[in-house]
CSV table of C-alpha atoms in Angstrom, one decimal:
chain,number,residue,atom,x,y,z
A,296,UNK,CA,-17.8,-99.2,-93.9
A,297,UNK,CA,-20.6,-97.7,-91.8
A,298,UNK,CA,-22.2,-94.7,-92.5
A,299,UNK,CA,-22.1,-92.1,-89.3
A,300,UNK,CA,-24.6,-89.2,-88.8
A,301,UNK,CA,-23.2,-86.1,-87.9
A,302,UNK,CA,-24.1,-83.7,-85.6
A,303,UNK,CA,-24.7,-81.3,-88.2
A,304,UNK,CA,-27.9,-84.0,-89.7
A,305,UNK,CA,-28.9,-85.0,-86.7
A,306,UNK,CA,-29.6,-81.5,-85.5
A,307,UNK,CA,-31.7,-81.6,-88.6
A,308,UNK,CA,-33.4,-84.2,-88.7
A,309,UNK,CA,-34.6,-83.2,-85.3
A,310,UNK,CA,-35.2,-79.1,-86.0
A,311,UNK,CA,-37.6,-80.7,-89.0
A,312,UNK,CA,-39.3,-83.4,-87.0
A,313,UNK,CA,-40.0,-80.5,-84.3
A,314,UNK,CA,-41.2,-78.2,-86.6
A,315,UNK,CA,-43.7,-80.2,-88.4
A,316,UNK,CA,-44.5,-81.7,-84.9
A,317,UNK,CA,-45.1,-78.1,-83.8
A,318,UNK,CA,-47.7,-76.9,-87.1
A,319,UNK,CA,-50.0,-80.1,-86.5
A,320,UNK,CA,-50.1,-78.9,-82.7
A,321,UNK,CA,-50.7,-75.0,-83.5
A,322,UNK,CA,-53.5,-76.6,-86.0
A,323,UNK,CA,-55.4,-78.2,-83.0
A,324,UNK,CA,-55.0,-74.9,-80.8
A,325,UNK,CA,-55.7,-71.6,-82.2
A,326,UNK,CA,-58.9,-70.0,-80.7
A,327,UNK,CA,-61.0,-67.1,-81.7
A,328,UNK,CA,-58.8,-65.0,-79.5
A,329,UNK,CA,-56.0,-65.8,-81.8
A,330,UNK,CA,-57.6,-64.7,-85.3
A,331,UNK,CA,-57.9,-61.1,-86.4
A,332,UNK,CA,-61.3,-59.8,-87.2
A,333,UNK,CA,-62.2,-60.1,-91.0
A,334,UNK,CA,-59.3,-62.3,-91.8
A,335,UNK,CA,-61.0,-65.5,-92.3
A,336,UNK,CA,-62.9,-65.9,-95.8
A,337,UNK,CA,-65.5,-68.5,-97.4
A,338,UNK,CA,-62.9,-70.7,-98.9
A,339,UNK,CA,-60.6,-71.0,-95.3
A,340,UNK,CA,-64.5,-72.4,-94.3
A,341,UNK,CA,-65.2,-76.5,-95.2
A,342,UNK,CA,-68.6,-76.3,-96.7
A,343,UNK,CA,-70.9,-77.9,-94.1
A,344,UNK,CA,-68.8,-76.8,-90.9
A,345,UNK,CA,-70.5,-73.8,-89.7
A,346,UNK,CA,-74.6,-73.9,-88.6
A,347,UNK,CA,-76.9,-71.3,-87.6
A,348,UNK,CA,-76.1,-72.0,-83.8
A,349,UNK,CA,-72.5,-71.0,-84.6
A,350,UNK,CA,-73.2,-67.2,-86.2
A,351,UNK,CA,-74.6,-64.6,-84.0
A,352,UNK,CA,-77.9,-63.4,-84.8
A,353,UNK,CA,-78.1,-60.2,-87.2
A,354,UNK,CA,-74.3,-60.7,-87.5
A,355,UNK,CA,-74.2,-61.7,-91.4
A,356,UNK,CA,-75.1,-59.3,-94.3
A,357,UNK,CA,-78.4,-59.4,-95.6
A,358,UNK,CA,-78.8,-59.6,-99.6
A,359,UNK,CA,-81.7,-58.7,-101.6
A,360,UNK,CA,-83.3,-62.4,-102.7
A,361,UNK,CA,-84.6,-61.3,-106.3
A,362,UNK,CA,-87.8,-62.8,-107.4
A,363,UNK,CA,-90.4,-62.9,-110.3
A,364,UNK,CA,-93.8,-61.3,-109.8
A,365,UNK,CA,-96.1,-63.4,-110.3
A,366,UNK,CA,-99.0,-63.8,-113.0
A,367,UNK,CA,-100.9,-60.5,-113.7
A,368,UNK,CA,-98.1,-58.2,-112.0
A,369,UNK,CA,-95.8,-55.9,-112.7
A,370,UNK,CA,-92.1,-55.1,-111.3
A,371,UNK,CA,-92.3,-51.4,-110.1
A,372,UNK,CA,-91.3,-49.7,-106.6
A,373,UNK,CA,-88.7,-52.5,-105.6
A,374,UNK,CA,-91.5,-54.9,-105.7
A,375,UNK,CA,-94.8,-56.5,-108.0
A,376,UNK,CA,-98.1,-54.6,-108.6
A,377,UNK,CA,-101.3,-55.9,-110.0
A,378,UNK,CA,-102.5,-54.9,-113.3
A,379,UNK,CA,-105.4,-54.9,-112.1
A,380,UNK,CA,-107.0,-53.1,-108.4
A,381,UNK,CA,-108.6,-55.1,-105.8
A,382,UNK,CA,-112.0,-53.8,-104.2
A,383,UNK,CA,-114.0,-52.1,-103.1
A,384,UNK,CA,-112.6,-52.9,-99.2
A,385,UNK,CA,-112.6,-50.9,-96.8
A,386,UNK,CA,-109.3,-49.3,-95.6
A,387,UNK,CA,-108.4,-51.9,-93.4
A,388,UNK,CA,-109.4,-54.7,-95.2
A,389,UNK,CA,-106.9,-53.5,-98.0
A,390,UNK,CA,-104.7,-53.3,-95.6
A,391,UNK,CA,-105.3,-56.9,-94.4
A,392,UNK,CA,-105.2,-58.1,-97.8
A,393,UNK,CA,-102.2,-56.4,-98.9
A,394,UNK,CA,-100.2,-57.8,-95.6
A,395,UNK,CA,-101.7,-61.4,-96.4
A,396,UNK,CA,-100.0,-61.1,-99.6
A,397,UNK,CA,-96.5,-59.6,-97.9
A,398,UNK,CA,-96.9,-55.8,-99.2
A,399,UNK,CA,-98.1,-52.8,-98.0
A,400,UNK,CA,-100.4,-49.8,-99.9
A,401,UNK,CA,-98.5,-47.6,-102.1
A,402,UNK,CA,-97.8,-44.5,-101.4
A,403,UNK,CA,-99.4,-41.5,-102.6
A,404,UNK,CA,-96.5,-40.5,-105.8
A,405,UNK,CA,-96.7,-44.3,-106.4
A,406,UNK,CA,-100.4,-44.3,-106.9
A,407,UNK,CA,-100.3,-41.3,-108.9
A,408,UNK,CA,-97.3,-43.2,-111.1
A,409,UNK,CA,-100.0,-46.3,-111.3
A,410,UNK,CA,-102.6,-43.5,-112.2
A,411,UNK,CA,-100.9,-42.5,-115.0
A,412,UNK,CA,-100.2,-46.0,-116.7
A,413,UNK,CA,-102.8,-47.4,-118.8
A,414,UNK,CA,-101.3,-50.5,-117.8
A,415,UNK,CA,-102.8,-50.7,-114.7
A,416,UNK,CA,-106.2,-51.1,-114.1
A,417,UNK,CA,-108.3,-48.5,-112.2
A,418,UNK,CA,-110.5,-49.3,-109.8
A,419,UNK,CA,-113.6,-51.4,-111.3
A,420,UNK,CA,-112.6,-49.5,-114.7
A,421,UNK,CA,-114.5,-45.9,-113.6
A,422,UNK,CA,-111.5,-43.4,-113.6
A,423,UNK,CA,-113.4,-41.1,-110.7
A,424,UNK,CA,-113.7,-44.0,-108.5
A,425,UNK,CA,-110.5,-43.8,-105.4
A,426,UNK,CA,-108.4,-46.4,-104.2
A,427,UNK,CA,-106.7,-46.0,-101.2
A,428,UNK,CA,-103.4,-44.8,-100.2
A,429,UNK,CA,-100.8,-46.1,-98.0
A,430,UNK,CA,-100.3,-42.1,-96.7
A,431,UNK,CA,-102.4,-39.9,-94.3
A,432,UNK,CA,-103.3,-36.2,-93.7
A,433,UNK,CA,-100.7,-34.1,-92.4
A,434,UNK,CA,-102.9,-32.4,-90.1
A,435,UNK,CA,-104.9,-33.8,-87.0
A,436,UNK,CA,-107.4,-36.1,-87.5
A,437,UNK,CA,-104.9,-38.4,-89.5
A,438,UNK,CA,-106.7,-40.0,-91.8
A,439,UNK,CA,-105.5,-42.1,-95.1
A,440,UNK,CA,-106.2,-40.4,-98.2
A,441,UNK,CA,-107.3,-41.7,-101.6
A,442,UNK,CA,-107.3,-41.0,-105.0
A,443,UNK,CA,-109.1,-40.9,-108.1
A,444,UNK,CA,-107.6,-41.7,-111.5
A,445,UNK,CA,-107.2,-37.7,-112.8
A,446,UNK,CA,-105.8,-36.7,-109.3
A,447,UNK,CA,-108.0,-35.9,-107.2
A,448,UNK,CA,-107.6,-36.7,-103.2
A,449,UNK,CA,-110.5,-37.7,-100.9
A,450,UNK,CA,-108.6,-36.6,-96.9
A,451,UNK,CA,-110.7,-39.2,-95.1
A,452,UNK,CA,-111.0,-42.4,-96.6
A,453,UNK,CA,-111.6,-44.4,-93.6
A,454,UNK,CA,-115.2,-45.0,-93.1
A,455,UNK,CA,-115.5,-45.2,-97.0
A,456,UNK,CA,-115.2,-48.3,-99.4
A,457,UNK,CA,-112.4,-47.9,-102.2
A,458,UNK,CA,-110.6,-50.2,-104.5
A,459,UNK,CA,-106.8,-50.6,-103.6
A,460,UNK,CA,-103.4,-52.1,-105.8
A,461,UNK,CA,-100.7,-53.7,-103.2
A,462,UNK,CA,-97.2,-53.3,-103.6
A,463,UNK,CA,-95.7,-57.3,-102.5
A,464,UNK,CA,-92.3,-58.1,-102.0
């Protein structure tokens, strides 16, 4: 006896075979047009797939790389401090050098925080000699302003030679 399809399996066997047909096409097709915003994740991504070339600059989030301070620092202000100050530079030499060492001056409460920690080294040792601040007058001329250990703030440090701490990143 031979075995007849009916219409019923045919019909089927066909609706399948379109079906999976149609999922491998759809695969191959859908565009950026097609996707709604923030639906794709990292794991819909094959690692290895996507390059810089393919992410608009300033497009991804940017995260806070934590790192170690180095020998002979100390993590304070979101960044490292020496323990001990660097000087005597004039104010745009510890400028220079704090940029050559990717920081900046702190600011005048930081200095007075570094001031007041025994931790930190002042100056050459001499607690009435300044270091500079990252801060200026609030008045015209704008000049930076430095400090000595017990508080005390010199308004125009700029033609003068101070010892400085950098806070790096």
């Amino acid at each position: 006896m031979r075995t007849r399809f009916s219409p019923a399996l045919a019909g089927g066997i066909l609706t399948i075979a379109l079906a999976s047909g149609g999922i491998g096409y759809a695969a191959g097709k859908v565009t950026s047009a097609q996707i709604k915003d923030g639906t794709i994740q990292g794991r819909d991504i094959r690692n290895g797939t996507i390059t810089g070339t393919d992410v608009m600059d300033r497009s991804l989030p940017r995260t806070k790389v934590k790192r170690a301070c180095a020998a002979g620092e100390l993590p304070v202000f979101g960044g490292c401090v020496r323990l001990q100050a660097s000087g005597p530079t004039s104010y745009q030499a510890a400028i220079d050098d704090c940029n050559r060492r990717n920081g900046r001056l702190p600011t005048t409460a930081e200095i007075k925080w570094i001031a007041a920690h025994d931790e930190y080294g002042w100056a050459d040792g001499n607690l009435s000699n300044y270091e500079f601040t990252g801060d200026y007058t609030a008045t015209s001329p704008f000049t930076p302003i430095a400090f000595d250990r017990a508080g005390n703030s010199f308004n125009n440090a700029s033609a003068h030679l101070f010892w400085h701490h950098c806070v790096t990143y």
